[in-house]
Short mmCIF file of C-alpha atoms and ligand atoms in Angstrom, two decimals:
data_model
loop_
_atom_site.label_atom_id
_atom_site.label_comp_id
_atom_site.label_asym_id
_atom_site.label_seq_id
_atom_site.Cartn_x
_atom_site.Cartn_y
_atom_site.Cartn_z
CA UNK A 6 85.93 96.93 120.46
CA UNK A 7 89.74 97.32 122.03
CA UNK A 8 89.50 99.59 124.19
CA UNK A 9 93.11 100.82 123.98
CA UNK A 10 92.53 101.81 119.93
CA UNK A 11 88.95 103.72 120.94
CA UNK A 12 89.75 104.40 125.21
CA UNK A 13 86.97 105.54 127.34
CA UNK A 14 88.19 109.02 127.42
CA UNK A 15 87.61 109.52 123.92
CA UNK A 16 84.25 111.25 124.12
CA UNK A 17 85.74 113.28 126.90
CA UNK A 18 88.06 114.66 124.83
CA UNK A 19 86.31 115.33 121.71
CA UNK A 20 83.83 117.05 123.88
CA UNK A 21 86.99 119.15 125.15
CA UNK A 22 88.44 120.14 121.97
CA UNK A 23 84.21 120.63 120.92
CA UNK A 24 84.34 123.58 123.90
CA UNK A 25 87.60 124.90 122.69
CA UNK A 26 86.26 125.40 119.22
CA UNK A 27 83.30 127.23 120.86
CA UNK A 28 80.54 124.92 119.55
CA UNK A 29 77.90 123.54 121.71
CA UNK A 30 77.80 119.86 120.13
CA UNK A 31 79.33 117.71 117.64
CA UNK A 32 76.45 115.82 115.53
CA UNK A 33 78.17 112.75 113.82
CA UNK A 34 76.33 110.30 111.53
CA UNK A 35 78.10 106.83 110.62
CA UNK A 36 81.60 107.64 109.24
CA UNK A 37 85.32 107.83 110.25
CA UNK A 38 84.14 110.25 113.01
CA UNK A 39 81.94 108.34 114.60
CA UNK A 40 83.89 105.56 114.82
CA UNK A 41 86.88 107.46 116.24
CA UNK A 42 84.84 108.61 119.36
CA UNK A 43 83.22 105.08 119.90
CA UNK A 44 84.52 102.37 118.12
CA UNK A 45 81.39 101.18 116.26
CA UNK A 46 81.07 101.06 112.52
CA UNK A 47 77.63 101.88 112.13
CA UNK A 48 75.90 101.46 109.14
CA UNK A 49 74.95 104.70 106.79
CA UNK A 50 71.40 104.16 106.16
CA UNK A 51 68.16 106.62 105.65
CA UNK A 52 67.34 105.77 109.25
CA UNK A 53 69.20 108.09 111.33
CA UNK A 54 71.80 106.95 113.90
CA UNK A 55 73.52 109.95 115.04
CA UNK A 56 75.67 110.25 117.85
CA UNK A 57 75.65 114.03 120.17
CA UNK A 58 78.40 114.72 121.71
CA UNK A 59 77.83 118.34 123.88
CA UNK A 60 80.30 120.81 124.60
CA UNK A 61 78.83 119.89 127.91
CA UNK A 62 77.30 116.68 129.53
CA UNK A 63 77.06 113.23 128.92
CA UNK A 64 77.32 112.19 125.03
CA UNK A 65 74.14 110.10 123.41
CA UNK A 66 73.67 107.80 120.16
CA UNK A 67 70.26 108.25 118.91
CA UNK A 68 70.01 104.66 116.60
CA UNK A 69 67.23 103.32 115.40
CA UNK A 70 65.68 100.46 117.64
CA UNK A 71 66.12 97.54 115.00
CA UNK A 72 70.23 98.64 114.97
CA UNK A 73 70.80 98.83 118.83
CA UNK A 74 72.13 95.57 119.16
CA UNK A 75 75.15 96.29 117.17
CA UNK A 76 75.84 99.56 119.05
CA UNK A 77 75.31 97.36 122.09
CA UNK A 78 77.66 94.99 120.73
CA UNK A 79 80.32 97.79 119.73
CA UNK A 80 80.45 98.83 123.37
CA UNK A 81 79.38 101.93 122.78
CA UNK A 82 77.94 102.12 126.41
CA UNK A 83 81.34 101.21 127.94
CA UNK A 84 82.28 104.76 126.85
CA UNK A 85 79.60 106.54 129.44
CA UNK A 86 77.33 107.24 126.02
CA UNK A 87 73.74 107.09 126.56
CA UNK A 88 71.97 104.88 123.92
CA UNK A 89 68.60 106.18 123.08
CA UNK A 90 67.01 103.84 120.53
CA UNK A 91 64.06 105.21 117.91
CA UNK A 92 60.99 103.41 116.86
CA UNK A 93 60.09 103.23 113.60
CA UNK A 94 57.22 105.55 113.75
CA UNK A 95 59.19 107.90 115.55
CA UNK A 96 60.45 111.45 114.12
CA UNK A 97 64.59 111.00 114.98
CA UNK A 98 65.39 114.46 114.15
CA UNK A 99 63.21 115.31 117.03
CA UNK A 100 64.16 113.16 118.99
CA UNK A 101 68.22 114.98 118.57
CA UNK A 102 66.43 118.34 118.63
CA UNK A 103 64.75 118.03 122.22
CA UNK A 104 67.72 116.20 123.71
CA UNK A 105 70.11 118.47 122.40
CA UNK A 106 68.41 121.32 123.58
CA UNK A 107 67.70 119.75 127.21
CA UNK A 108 71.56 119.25 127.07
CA UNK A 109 72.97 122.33 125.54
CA UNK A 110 70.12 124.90 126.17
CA UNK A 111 70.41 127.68 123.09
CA UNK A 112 71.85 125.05 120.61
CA UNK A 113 74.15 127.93 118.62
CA UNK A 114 76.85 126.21 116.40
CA UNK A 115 77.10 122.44 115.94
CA UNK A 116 79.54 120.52 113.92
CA UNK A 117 78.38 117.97 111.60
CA UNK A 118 80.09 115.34 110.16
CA UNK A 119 81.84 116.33 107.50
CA UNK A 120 80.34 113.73 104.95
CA UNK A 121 77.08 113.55 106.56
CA UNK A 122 74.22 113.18 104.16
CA UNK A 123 72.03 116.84 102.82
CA UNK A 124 69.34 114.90 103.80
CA UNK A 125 70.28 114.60 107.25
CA UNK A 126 71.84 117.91 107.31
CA UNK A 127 68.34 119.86 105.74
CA UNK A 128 66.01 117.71 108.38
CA UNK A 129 68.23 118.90 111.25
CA UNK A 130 68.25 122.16 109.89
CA UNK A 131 64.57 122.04 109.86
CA UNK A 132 63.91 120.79 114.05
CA UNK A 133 66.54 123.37 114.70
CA UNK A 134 66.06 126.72 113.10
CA UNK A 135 68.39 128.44 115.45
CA UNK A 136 70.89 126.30 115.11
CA UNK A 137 74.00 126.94 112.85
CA UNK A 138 75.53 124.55 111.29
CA UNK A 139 79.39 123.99 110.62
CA UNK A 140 81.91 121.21 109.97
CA UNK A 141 83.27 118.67 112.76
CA UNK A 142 86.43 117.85 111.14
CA UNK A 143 88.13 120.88 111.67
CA UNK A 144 87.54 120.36 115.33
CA UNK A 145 88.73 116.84 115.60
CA UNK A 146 91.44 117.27 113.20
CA UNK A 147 94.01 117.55 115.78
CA UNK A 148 93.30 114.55 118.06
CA UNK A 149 92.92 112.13 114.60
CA UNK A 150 95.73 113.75 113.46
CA UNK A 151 98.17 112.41 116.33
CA UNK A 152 97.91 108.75 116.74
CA UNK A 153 97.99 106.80 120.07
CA UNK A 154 100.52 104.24 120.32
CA UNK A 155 97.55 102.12 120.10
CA UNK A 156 96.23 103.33 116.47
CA UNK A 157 100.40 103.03 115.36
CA UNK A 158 99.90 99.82 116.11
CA UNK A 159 96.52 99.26 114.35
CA UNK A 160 98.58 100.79 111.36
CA UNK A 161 101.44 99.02 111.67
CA UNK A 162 99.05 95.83 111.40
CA UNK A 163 97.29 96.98 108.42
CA UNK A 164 101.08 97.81 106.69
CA UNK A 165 102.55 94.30 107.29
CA UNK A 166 98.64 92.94 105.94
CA UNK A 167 99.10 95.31 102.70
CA UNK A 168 103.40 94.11 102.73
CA UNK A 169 102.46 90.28 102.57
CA UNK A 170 100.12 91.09 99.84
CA UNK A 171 102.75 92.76 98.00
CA UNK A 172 104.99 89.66 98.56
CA UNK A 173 102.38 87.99 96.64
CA UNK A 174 102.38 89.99 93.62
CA UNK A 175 105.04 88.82 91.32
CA UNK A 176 103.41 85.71 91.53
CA UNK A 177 100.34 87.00 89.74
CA UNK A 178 102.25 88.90 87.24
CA UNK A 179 101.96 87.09 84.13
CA UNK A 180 101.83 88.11 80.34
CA UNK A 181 98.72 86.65 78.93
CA UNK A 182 97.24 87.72 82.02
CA UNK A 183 94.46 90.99 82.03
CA UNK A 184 94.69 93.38 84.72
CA UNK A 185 91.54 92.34 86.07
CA UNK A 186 92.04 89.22 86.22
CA UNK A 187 95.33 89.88 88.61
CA UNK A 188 93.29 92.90 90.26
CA UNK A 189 90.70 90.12 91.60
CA UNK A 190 93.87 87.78 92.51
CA UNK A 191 95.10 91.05 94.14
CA UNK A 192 91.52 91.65 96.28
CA UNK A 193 91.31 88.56 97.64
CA UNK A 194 94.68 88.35 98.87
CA UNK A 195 93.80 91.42 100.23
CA UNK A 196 90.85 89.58 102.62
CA UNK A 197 93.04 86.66 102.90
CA UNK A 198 95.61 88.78 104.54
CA UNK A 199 93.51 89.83 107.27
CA UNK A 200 91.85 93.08 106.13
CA UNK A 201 88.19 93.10 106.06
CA UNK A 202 87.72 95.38 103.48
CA UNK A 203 89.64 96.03 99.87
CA UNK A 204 89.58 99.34 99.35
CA UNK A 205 91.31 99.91 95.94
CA UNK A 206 93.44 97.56 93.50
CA UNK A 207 95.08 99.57 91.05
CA UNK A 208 96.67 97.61 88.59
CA UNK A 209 98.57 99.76 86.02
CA UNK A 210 100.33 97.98 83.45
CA UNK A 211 102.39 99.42 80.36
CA UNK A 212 101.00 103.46 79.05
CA UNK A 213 98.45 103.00 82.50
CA UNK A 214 100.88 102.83 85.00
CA UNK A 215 101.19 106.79 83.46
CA UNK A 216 97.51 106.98 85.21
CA UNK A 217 98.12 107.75 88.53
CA UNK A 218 94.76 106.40 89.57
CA UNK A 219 93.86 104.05 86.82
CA UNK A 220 92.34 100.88 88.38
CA UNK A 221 92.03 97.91 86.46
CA UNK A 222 90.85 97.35 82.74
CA UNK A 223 90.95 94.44 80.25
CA UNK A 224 94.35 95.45 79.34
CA UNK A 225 96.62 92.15 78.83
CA UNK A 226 100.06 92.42 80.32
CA UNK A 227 102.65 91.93 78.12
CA UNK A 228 106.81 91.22 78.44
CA UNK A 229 108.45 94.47 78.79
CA UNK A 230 105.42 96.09 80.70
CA UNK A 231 106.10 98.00 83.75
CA UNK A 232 102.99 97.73 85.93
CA UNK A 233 102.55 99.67 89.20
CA UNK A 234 100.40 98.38 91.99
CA UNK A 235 98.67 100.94 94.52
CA UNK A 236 96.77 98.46 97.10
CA UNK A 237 94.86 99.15 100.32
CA UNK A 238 92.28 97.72 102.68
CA UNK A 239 90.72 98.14 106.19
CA UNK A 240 91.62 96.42 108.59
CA UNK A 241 88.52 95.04 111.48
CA UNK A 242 90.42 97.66 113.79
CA UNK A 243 89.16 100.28 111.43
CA UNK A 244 92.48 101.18 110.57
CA UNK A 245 93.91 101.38 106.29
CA UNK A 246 96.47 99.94 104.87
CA UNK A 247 97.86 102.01 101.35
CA UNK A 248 101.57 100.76 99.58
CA UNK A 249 102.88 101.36 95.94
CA UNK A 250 104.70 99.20 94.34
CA UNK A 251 106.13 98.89 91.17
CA UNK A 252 106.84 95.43 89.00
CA UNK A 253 108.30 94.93 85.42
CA UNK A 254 107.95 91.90 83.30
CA UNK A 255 110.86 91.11 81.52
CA UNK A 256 113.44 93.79 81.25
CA UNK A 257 111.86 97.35 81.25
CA UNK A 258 112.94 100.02 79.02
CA UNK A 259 116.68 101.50 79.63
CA UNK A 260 114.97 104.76 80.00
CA UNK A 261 112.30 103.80 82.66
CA UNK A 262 115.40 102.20 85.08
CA UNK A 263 116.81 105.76 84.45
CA UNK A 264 114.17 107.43 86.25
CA UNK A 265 113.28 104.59 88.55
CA UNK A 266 116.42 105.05 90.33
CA UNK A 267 115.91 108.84 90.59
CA UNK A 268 111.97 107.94 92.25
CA UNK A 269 113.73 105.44 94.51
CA UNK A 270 116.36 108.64 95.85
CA UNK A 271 113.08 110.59 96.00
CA UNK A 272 111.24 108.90 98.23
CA UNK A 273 114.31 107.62 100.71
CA UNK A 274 115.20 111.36 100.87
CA UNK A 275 111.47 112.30 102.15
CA UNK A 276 111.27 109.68 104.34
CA UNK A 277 114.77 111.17 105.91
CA UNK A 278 113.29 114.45 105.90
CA UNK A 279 110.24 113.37 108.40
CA UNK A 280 110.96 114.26 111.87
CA UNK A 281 108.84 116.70 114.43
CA UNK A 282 108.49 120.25 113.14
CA UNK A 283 109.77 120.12 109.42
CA UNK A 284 106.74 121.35 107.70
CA UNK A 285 104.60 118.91 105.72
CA UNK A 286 105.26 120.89 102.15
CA UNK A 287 109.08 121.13 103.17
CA UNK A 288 108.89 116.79 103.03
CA UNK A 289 107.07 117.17 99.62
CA UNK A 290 109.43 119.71 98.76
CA UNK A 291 112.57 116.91 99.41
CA UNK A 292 110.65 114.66 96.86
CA UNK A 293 109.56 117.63 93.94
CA UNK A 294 113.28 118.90 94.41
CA UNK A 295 115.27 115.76 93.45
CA UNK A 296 113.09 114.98 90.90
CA UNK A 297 113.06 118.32 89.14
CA UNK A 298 116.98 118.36 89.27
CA UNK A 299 117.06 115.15 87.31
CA UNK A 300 114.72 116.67 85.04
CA UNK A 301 111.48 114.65 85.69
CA UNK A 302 109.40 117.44 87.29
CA UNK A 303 106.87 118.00 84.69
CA UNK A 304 106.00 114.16 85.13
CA UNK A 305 105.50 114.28 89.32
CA UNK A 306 102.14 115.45 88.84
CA UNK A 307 100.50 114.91 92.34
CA UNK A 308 101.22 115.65 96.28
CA UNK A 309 104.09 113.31 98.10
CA UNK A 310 101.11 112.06 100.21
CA UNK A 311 98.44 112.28 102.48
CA UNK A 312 97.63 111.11 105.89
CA UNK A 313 96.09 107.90 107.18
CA UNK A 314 94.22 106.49 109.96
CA UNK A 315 90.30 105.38 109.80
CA UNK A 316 90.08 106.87 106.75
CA UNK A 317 92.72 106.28 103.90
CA UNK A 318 92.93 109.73 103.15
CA UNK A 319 92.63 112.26 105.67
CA UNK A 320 95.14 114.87 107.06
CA UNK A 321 97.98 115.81 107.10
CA UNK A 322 98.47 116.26 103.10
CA UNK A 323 102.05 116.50 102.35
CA UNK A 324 101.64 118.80 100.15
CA UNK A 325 102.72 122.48 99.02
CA UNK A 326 100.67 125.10 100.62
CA UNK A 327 100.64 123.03 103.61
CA UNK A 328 102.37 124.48 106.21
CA UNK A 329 101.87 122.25 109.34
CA UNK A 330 104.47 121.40 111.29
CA UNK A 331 105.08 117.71 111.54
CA UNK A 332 104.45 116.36 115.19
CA UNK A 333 105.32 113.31 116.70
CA UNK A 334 102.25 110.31 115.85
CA UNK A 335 101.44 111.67 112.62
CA UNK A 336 101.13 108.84 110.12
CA UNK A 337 101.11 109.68 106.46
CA UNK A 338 101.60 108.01 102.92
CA UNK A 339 105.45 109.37 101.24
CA UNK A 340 104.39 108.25 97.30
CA UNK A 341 105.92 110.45 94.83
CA UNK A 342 105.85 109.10 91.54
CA UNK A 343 107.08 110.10 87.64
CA UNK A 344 104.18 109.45 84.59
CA UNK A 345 106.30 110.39 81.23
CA UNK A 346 103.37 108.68 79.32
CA UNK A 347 104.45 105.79 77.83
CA UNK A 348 104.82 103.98 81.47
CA UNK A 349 105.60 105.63 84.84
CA UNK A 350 106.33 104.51 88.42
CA UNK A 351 105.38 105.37 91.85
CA UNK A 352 106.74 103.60 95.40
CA UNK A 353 104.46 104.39 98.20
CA UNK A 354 105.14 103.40 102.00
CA UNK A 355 102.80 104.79 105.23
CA UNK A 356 105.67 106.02 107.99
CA UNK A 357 104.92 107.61 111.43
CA UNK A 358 106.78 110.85 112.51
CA UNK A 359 108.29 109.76 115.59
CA UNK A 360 110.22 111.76 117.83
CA UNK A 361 113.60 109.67 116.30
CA UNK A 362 112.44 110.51 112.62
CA UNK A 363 110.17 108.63 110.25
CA UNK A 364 108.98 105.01 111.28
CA UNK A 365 108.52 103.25 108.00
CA UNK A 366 105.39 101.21 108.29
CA UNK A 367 105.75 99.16 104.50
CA UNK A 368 108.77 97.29 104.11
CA UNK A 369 108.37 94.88 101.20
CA UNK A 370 111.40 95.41 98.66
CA UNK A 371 111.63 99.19 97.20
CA UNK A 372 113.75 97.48 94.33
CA UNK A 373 112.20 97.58 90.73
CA UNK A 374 110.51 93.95 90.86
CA UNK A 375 111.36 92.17 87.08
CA UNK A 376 109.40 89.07 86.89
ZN1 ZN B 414 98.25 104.18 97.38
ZN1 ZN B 415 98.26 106.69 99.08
#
């Protein structure tokens, strides 16, 4: 694990910000959580592995015994957390309940992980009556929010990964050639380019690419097509890549170029409009705006974007209704996009709000691709 992307601190601090939010523990189960405090990518399994992290006192993974090598490996220890390994005949929900109370006396309010499973959630309900039960998001939403210099980086990696792919893409375009059969092209360019994990190939071609999230079907590309591409993987830091792109095979139609150019003004105006304290609606506001003048508003039918990190989508939505001010070390997706019906287009790129204005992390080509 590099210890400048998950520092020793870390459990420190989310047991800070757990204080401030007047809980007595965070209870996080494998997920983006987990692996933001310590680093390790634990499996989800029915065998619990659930790491405590008090309001006070020193933070403990409770993994089952056949699993504590790989939290050994991880370095989870290096952190100052306690490993406590269960046997398979032993009750693990116990095991949390006893320790958490020798640790936190009158348990009160815990935060779970917000995607931990019911049946987790119902068992610990069950070994600790008292105990209520609440969401741990909300309470690390600030610290994954603002990215280290150290997680810019890790994004900035995963950007140029998802950029080389891109590079690769007009190669694979071919009429004659399914979707699918360039979406599995796509995927394992995706591993080739250093990402561990594909997380989504959307391969859009002709009245698809109006599908915002279509994926891939038997559809053969034909001349004429446009065909957008919405790629993304993680990365063995832990950290997502996510970039739009959008190709055409042969020329497109005169009236897609129309509004391809107005998309293309769209998102370079929102990416000027990121800088430390313009709202996160006011960016997706820039976007909505120029669109709607040119008359294409009815056809931007989702948010500008969403935030990234460990988790592909996670806050801060750029979206309306969203309020939050934009600080520096937020790092967010700016996609707008325009679905008439017959084709559409979106251009996504991951930037970083940066004291100096928006960093752009993607910088393949924002030029309509004809191949
Ligand atoms: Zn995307
Ligand atoms: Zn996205």
């Amino acid at each position: 694990v590099d210890s400048e992307l998950y520092p020793t601190d870390r459990p420190g601090r989310v047991a800070e910000a757990t204080r401030g939010a007047g809980l007595s523990a965070l209870l996080l189960t494998p997920g983006p959580e987990l692996r933001y405090v310590t680093g390790y990518d634990a499996h989800q399994l029915e065998r619990l592995t659930c790491l405590v992290v008090p309001a006070d006192g020193t933070s403990f993974l409770v993994v089952p015994r056949l699993e504590l090598p790989a939290a050994q490996a991880a370095g989870v220890a290096r952190l100052g957390v306690e490993l406590v390994a269960w046997h398979e005949t032993d009750d693990p929900y116990e095991l949390v309940a006893a320790r958490l109370r020798a640790a936190a006396g009158d348990v009160g309010r815990v935060g779970l992980a917000d995607r931990m499973w019911a049946m987790m959630v119902l068992r610990l309900r069950a070994v600790l009556p008292g105990m209520e039960q609440t969401l741990a998001g909300p309470v690390l939403r600030g610290l994954r929010m603002r990215k280290s210099l150290a997680e810019v980086a890790a994004l900035a990696e995963a950007a140029a990964a998802i950029d080389r792919v891109h590079d690769r893409v007009p190669g694979l375009l071919r009429a004659g050639r399914s979707e699918r059969e360039v979406g599995a092209d796509i995927a394992a360019a995706i591993l080739a380019e250093g990402h561990t994990r594909v997380d989504f190939t959307i391969v859009a071609s002709g009245p698809n690419a109006a599908s915002p999230h279509h994926e891939l079907s038997g559809r053969v590309l034909t001349r004429g097509d446009v065909v957008v591409v919405d790629i993304g993987g993680t990365m063995p830091s832990g950290y997502c890549s996510d970039s739009t792109r959008t190709y055409a095979i042969g020329e497109p139609p005169a009236e897609f170029t129309a509004y391809y150019e107005v998309l293309r003004d769209a998102q370079e105006a929102a990416c000027t409009a990121v800088r430390p304290g313009v709202s996160a609606e006011s960016v997706d506001a820039t976007a909505r705006d120029l669109i709607t003048q040119a008359g294409y508003g009815e056809f931007f039918i989702h948010r500008t974007g969403h935030g990234i990190g460990l988790e592909s989508h996670e806050d801060p939505y750029i979206v309306a209704g969203n309020a939050e001010p934009l600080a520096p070390g937020m790092a967010f997706s700016v996609e707008p996009g325009i679905y008439p019906g017959e084709h559409g287009a979106r251009i996504e790129d991951i930037v970083v709000c940066t004291e100096q204005g928006a960093l752009r992390l993607n910088n393949s080509s924002r030029d309509l691709v004809i191949v």
